[in-house]
Coordinates of C-alpha atoms and ligand atoms in Angstrom, one line a residue:
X29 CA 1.7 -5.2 21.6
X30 CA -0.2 -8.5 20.7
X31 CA -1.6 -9.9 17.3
X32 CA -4.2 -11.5 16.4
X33 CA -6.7 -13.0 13.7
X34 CA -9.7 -11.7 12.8
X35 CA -11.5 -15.0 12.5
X36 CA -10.0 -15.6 16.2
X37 CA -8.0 -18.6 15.4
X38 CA -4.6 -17.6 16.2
X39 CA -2.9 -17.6 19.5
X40 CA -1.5 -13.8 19.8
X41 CA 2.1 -13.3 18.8
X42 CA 4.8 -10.2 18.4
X43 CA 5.1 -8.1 15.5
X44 CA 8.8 -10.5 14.7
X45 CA 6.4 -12.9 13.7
X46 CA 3.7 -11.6 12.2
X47 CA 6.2 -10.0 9.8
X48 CA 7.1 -13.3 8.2
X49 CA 3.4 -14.2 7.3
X50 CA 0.8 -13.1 5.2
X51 CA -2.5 -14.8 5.8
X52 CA -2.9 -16.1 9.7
X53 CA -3.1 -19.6 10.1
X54 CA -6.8 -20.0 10.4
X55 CA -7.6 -18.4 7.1
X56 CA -8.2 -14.7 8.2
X57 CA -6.1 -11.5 8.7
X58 CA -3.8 -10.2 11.2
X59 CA -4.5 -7.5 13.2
X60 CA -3.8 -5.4 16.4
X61 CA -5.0 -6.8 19.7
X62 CA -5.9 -3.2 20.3
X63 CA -5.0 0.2 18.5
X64 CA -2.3 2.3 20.7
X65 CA -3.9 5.8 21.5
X66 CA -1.7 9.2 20.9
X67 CA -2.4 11.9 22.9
X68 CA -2.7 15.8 21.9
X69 CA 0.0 16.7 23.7
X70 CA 2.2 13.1 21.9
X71 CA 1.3 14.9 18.9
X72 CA 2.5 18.2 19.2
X73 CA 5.9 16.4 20.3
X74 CA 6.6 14.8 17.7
X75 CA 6.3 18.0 15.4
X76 CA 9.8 19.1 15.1
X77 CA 10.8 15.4 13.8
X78 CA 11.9 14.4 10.6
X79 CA 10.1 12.1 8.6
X80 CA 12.8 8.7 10.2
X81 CA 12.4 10.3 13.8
X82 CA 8.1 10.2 13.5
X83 CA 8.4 6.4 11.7
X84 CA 10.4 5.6 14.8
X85 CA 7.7 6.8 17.2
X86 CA 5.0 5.9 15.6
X87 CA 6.6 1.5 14.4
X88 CA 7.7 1.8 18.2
X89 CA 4.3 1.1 19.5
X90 CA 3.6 -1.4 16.9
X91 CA 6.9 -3.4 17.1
X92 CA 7.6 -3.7 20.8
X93 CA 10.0 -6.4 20.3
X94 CA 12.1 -4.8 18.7
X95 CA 14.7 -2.5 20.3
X96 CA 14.0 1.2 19.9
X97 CA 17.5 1.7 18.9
X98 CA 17.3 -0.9 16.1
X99 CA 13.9 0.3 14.7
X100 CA 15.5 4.2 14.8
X101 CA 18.4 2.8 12.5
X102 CA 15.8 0.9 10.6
X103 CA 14.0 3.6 10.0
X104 CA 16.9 6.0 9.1
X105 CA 18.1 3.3 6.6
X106 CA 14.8 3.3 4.9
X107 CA 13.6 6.7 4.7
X108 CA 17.6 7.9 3.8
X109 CA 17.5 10.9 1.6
X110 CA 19.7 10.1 -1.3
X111 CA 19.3 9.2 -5.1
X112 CA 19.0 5.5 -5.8
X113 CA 16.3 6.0 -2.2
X114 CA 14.5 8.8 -1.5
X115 CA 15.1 12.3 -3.2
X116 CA 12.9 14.6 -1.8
X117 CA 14.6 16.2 1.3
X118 CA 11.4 16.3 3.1
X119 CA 11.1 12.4 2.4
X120 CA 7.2 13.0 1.6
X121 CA 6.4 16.9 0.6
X122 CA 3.0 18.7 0.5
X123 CA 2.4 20.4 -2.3
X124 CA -0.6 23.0 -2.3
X125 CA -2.9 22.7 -5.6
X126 CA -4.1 26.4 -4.7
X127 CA -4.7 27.0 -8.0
X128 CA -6.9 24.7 -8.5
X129 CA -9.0 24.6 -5.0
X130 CA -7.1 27.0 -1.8
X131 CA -8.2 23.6 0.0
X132 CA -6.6 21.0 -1.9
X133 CA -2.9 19.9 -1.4
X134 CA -1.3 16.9 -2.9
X135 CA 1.0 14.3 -0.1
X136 CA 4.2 13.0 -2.0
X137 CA 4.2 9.3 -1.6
X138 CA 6.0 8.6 -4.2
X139 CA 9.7 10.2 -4.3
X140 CA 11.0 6.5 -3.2
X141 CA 13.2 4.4 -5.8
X142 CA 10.5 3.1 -7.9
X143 CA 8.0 6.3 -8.0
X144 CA 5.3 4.4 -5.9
X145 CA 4.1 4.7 -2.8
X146 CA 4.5 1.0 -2.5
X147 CA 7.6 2.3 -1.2
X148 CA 6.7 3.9 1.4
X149 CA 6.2 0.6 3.4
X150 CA 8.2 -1.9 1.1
X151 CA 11.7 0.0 2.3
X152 CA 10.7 -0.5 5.8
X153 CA 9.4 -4.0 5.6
X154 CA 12.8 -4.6 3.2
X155 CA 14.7 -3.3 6.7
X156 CA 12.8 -4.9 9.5
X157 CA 12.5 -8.4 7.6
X158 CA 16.4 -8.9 7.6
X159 CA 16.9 -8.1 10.9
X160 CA 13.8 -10.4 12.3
X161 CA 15.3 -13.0 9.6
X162 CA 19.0 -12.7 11.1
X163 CA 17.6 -12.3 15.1
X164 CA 16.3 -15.5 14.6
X165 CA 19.1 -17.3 12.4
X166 CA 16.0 -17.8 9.8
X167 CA 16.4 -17.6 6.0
X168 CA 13.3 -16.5 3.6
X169 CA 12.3 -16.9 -0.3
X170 CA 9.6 -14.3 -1.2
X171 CA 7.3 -15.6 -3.9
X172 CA 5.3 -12.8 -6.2
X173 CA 3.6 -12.0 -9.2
X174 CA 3.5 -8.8 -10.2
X175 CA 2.3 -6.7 -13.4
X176 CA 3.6 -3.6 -12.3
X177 CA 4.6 -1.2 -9.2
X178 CA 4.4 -4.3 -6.1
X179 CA 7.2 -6.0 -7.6
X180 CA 9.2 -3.4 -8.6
X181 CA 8.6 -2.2 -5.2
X182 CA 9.6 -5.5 -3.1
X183 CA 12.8 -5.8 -4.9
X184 CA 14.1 -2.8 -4.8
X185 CA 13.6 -2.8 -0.9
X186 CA 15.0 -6.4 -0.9
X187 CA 17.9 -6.2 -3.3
X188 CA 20.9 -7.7 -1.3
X189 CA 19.7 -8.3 1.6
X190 CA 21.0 -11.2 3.7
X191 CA 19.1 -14.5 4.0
X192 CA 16.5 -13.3 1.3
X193 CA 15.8 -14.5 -1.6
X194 CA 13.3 -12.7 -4.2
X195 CA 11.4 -14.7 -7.1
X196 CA 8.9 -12.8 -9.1
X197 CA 7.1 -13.5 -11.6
X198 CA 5.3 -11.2 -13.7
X199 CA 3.8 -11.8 -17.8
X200 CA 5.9 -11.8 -20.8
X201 CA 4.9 -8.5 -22.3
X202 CA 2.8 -7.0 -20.5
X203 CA 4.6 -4.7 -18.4
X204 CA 5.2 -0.9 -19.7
X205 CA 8.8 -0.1 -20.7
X206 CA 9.5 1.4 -17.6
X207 CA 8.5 -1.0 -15.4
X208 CA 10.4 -3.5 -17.2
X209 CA 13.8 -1.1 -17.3
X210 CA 13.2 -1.0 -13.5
X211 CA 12.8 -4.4 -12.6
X212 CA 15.2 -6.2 -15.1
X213 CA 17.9 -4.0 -14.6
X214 CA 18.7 -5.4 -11.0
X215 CA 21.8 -7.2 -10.8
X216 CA 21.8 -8.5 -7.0
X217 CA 22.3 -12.1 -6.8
X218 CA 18.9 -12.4 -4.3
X219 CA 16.5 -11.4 -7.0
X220 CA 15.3 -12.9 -9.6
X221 CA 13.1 -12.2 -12.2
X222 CA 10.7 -15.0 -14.1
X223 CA 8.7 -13.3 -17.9
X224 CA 5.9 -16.0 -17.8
X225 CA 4.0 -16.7 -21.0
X226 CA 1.0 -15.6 -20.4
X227 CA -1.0 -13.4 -18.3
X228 CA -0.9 -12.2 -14.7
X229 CA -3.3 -14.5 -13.4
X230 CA -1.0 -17.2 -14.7
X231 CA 1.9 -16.1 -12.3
X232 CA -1.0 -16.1 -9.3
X233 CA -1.7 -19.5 -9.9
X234 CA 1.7 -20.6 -10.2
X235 CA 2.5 -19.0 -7.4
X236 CA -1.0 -21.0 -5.3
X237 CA 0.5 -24.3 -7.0
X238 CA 4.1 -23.5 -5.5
X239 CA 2.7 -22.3 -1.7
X240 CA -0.3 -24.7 -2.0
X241 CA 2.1 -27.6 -1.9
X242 CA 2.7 -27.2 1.8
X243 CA 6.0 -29.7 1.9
X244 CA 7.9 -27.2 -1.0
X245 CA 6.7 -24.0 0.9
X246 CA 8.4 -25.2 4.7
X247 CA 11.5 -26.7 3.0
X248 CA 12.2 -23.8 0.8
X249 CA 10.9 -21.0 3.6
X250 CA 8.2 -19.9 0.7
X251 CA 6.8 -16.2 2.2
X252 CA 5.1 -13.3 0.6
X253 CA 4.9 -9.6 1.1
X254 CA 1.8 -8.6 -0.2
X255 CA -0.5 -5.9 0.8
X256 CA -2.1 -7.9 3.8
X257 CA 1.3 -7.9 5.1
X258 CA 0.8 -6.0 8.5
X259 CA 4.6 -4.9 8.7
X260 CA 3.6 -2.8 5.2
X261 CA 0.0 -1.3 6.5
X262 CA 2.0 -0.3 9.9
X263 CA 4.9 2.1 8.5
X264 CA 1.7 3.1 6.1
X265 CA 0.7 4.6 8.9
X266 CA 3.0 7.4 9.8
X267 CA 2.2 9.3 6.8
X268 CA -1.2 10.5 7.9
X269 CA 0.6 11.5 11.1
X270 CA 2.8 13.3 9.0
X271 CA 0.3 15.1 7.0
X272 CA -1.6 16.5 9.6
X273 CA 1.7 17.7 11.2
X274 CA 3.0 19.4 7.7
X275 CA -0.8 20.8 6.8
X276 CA -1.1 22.5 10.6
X277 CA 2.4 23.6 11.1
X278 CA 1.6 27.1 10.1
X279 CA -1.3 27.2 12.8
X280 CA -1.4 28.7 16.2
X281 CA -1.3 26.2 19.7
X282 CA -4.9 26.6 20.3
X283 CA -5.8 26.3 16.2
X284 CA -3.9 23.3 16.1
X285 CA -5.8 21.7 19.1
X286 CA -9.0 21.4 17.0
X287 CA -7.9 21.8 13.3
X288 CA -9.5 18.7 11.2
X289 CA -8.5 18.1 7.4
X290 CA -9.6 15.0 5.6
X291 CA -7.9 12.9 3.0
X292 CA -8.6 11.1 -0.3
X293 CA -7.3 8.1 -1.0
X294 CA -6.6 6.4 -4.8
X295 CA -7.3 2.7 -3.3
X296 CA -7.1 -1.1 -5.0
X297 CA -6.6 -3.4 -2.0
X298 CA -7.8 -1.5 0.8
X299 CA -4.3 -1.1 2.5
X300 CA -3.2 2.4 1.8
X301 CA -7.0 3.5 3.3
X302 CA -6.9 1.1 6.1
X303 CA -3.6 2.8 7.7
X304 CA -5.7 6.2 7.4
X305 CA -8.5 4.3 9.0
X306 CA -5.8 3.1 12.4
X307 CA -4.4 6.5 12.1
X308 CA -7.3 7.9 12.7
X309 CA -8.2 5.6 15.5
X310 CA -4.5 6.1 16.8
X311 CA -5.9 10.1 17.1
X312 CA -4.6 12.0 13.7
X313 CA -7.7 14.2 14.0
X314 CA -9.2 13.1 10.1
X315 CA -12.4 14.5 9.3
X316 CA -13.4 12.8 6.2
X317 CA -11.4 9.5 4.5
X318 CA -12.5 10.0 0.6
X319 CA -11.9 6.3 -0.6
X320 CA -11.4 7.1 -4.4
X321 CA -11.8 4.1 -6.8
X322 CA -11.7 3.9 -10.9
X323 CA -13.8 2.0 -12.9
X324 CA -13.2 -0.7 -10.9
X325 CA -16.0 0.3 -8.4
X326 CA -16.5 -2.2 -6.3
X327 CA -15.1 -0.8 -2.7
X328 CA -17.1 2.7 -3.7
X329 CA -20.2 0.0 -4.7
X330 CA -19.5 -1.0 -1.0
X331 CA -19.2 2.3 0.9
X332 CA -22.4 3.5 -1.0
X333 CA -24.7 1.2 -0.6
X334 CA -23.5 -1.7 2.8
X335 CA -23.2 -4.6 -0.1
X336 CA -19.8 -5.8 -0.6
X337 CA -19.8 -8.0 -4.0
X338 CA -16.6 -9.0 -5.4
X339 CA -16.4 -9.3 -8.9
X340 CA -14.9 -12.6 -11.1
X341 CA -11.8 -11.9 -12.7
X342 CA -13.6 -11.7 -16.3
X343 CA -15.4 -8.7 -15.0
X344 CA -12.5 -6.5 -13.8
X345 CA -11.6 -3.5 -16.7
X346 CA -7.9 -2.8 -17.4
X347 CA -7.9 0.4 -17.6
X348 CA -5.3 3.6 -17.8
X349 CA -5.0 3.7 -13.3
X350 CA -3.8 -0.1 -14.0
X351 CA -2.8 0.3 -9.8
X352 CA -6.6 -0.1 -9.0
X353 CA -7.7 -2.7 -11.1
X354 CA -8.9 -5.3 -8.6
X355 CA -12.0 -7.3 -8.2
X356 CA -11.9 -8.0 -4.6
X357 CA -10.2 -5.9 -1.9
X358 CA -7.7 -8.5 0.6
X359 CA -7.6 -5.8 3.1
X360 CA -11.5 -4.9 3.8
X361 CA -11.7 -7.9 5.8
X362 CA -10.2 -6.1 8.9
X363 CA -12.7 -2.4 8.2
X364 CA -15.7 -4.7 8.4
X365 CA -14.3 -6.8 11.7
X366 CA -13.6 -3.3 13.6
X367 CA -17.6 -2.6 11.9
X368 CA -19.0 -5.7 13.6
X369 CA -17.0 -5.1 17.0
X370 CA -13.9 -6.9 16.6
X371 CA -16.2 -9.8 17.3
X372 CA -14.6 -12.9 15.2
X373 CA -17.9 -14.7 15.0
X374 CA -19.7 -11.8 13.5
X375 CA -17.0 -11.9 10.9
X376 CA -17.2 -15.6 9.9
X377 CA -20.9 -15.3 9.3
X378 CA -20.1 -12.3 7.1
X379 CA -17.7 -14.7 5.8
X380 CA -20.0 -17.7 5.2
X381 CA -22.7 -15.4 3.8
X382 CA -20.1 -14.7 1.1
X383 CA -19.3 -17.8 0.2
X384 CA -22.8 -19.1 0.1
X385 CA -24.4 -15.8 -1.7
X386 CA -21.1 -13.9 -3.3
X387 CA -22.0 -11.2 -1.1
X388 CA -22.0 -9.7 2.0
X389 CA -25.1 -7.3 2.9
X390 CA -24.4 -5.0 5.5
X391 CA -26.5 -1.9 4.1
X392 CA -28.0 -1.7 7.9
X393 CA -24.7 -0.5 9.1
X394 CA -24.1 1.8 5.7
X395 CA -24.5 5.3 8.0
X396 CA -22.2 4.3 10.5
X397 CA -19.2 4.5 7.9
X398 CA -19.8 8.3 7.6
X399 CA -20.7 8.6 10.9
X400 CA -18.4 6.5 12.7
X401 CA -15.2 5.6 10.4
X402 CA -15.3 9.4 8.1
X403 CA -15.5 6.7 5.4
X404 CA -17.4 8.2 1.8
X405 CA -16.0 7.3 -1.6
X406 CA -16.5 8.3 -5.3
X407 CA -15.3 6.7 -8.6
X408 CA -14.2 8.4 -12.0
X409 CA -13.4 7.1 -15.4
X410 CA -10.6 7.2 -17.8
X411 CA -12.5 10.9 -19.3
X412 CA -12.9 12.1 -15.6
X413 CA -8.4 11.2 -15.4
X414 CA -7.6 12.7 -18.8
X415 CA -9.6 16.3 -18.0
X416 CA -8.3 16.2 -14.4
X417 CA -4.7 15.4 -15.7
X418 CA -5.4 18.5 -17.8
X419 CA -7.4 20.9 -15.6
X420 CA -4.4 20.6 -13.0
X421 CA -1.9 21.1 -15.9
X422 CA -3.3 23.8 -17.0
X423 CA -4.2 25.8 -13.9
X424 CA -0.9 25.0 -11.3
X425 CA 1.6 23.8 -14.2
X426 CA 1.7 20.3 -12.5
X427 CA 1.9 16.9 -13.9
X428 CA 0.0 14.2 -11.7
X429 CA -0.2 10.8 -12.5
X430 CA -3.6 9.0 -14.0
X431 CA -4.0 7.2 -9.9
X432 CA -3.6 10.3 -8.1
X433 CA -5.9 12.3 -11.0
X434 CA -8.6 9.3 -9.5
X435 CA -8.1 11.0 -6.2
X436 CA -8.4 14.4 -7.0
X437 CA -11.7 14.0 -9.1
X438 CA -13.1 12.0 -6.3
X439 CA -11.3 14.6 -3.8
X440 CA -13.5 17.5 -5.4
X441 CA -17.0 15.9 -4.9
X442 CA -16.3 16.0 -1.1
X443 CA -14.4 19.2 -0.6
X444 CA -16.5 21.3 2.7
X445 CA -15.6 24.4 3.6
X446 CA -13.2 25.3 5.7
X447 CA -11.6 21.7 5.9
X448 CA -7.9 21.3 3.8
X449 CA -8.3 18.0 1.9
X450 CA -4.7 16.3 0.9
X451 CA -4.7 13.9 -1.8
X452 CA -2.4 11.1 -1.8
X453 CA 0.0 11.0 -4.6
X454 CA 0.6 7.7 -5.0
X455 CA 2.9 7.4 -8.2
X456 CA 4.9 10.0 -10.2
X457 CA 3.2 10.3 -14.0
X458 CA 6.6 9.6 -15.8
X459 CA 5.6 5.5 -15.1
X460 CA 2.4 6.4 -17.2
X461 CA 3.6 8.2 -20.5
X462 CA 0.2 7.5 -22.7
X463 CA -2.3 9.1 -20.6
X464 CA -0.1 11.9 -20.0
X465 CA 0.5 12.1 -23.4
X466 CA -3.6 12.3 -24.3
X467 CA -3.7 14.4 -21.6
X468 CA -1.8 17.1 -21.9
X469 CA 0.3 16.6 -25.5
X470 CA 3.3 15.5 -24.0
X471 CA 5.0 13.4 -21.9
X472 CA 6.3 14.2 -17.9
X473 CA 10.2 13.8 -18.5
X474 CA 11.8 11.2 -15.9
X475 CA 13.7 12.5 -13.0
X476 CA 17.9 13.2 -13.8
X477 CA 18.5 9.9 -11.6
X478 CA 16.8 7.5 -13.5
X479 CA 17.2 8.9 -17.3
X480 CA 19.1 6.2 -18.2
X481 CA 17.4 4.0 -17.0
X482 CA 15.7 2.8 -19.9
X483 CA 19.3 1.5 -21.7
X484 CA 20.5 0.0 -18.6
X485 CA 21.4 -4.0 -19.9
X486 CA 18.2 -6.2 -19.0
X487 CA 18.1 -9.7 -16.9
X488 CA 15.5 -11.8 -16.9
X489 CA 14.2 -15.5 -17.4
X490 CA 11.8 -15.9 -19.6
X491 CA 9.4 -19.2 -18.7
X492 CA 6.4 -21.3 -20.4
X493 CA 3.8 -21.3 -18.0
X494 CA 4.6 -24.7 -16.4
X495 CA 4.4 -25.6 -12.6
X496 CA 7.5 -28.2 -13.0
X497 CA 10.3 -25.9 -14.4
X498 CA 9.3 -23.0 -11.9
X499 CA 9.8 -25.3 -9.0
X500 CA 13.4 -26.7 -10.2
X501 CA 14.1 -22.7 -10.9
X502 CA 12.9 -22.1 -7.1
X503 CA 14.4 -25.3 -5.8
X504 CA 17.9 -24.2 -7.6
X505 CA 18.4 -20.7 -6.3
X506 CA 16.8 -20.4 -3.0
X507 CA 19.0 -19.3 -0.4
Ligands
LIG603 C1 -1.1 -0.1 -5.1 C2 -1.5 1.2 -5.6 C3 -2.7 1.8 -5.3 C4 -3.8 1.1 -4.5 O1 -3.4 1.0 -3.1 P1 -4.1 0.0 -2.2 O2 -3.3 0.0 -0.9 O3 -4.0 -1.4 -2.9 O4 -5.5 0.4 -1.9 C5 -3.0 3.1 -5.8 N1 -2.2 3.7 -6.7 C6 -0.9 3.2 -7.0 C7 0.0 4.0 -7.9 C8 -0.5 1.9 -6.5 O5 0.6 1.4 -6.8

């Protein structure tokens, strides 16, 4: 399998590359040169695997550099059952929310070490990165901002891992007390954690300043593994395969052959959706993909109406799904290029019309996202999360958390009949005490591993918000 860039610029190279890049060299995104197919009958073989076994099938047609032996220890490694990794024995449950629709189900992305489903990819990317890094004798610094569950994520799947360095930055403050206990209790020597004073769009553009000077970002190996990365939207993937297996397992042979369900997805960037998108062009038989959005609207803006306009910073609400909060979405780029044919000069018009208007109309194509992709979408509010926090509380006893609540609300406006709809779970409610709290009078306990947490002794550098000190910091401790 072959990569390439959507605005056609790059010459195709193996997934051991594209794994050490973000953007591709000419400015656009990385994708497959084509989508493997899996058959029916594939499908119905891989239903007795456990959740390391499927990842292994399904990466192996995306990394076909790497040795299948390797990527099934990879895999194993990341997806281990066990406390400080995953805790759930089945890796990533269902759990049926009968009580509050017989159709709905919740998918449990987020048993992983920092209660995210960041995870879900970061551990694999954390795997496969050190052993591209060491096949090729390379070394790596990963630059990041974060202001919450990316960053936690990253290092927790790079923590001592060879030839890997980790730098993130995130604002002084700003960060619940979780998320801080999390990320500042790490002791590995890789990682490294820089309190900036000031706000997260402060650490972004420190972090352009840093890359942007292109001399600092060869000599020091500068990288990124943010949500364009395709190594994370790949190992995204398998989960939708697993779904599908999990919701049909109690179905006959010829029941299974033609059972649909759709899936709603609580989405920021685009990535989690876009692996449902492949996965359903890979053959997991999705009916509907419910793109779910907060206030925050504008991919659900873009799904409605064909007219993708990103917002300015200044216009973007924090709000209490602080996950979603995002003005543009990095990962759209590669819906719309499948949308205009995989056709790379399509794409740079759509491109150039954006630059020139701050927007791209494609409203003529609007009925071919149903039609074509299963793509509809749906917003809700911070009232719509506290009642559905509650309505779920009160009817199946369970917590969710204020992203996943999104999903459900949006979930419900597209339920059909006869067709299960999963919801993605995509963080555990314990990271978001207040809106639990004003939801349901009290707050989801942690799980036993990580209740002491919170008292754990803290590291971290705290740093004015100056270009010059950041760079001898980087230039001081990169491996
Ligand atoms: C990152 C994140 C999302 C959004 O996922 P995208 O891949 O950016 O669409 C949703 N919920 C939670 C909890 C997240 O951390």
């Amino acid at each position: 399998m072959k990569y390439l860039s959507t605005r056609g610029g790059m010459d195709p190279a193996g997934y051991g590359e594209i794994l050490l890049e973000g953007l591709a060299p000419d400015g656009g995104l990385v994708v497959p040169e084509e989508l493997p197919r899996v058959s029916a009958e594939t499908r119905e073989a891989w239903r007795g695997l456990d959740y390391p076994s499927l990842a292994t099938e399904v990466l192996s047609l995306f990394a076909t550099d790497i040795p299948r032996d390797d990527l099934a220890r990879m895999c194993r490694d990341a997806y281990a059952v066990r406390p400080e990794n995953f805790v759930d024995p089945a890796v990533v449950p269902l759990v049926p929310l009968g009580d509050v629709d017989p159709r709905l189900s919740l998918v449990g992305l987020s048993e992983g070490p920092t209660l995210a489903f960041k995870d879900m990819a970061m551990q694999f990317l954390g795997q496969s990165l050190e052993y591209v890094l060491r096949r090729s004798g390379r070394t790596i610094n990963i630059l990041g901002a974060t202001s919450g569950d990316t960053g936690s994520a990253a290092e927790y799947a790079l923590r001592g891992k060879e030839g890997i360095g980790v730098f993130m930055l995130s604002p002084q403050g700003r960060m619940s007390a979780f998320q801080r206990a999390q990320m500042y209790s790490l002791t590995d020597e890789n990682i490294h954690n820089i309190a900036v004073a000031g706000v997260f769009d402060d650490c972004q553009n420190l972090i352009k300043q840093l890359s942007g000077d292109l001399d600092f970002k060869r000599h020091h190996r500068l990288g990124t593994v943010n949500s364009i990365n395709l190594g994370r939207i790949s190992a995204q993937i398998v989960y939708y395969f697993w779904a599908w297996l999990r919701q049909t397992d109690a179905l006959d042979a010829a029941e299974r052959e033609t059972a649909q369900v759709s899936m709603t997805v609580p989405s920021g960037n685009f990535g989690n959706i876009l692996s449902g998108h492949y996965a359903r062009q890979m053959g997991v038989p999705i009916r509907r993909l419910v793109l779910a959005a907060n206030e925050n609207n504008v991919l659900d803006e873009f799904f409605r109406t064909g007219i993708y306009a990103p917002r300015a910073s200044a216009e973007t609400f924090l709000t209490s799904s602080p996950s979603m909060d995002i003005s543009k979405a990095s990962n759209l780029e590669r819906f719309i290029f499948d949308l205009l044919g995989r056709d790379p000069e399509r794409l740079a018009a759509a491109w150039r019309e954006l630059d020139e208007t701050g927007r791209i109309d494609l409203s003529d194509e609007q009925p071919r996202f149903a039609e074509e992709f299963g793509i509809v979408s749906g917003s809700s509010t911070h009232a719509d999360r506290v009642a559905t926090i509650r309505e779920v509380h009160e009817t199946s006893g369970l917590v969710i958390d204020p992203h996943t609540a999104d999903g459900v609300k949006v979930a419900r406006e597209h339920l059909e009949d006869r067709v299960p709809m999963l919801v993605l779970e995509t963080a555990k409610p314990a990271k978001f005490p207040e809106i639990v709290v004003e939801a349901i009078g009290a707050s989801d306990p942690l799980p036993e591993h990580l209740s002491e947490l919170l008292d754990l002794p803290q590291r971290v550098t705290a740093m004015p918000n100056d270009e010059v000190q950041l760079r001898e910091y980087v230039e001081a401790r990169a491996v």
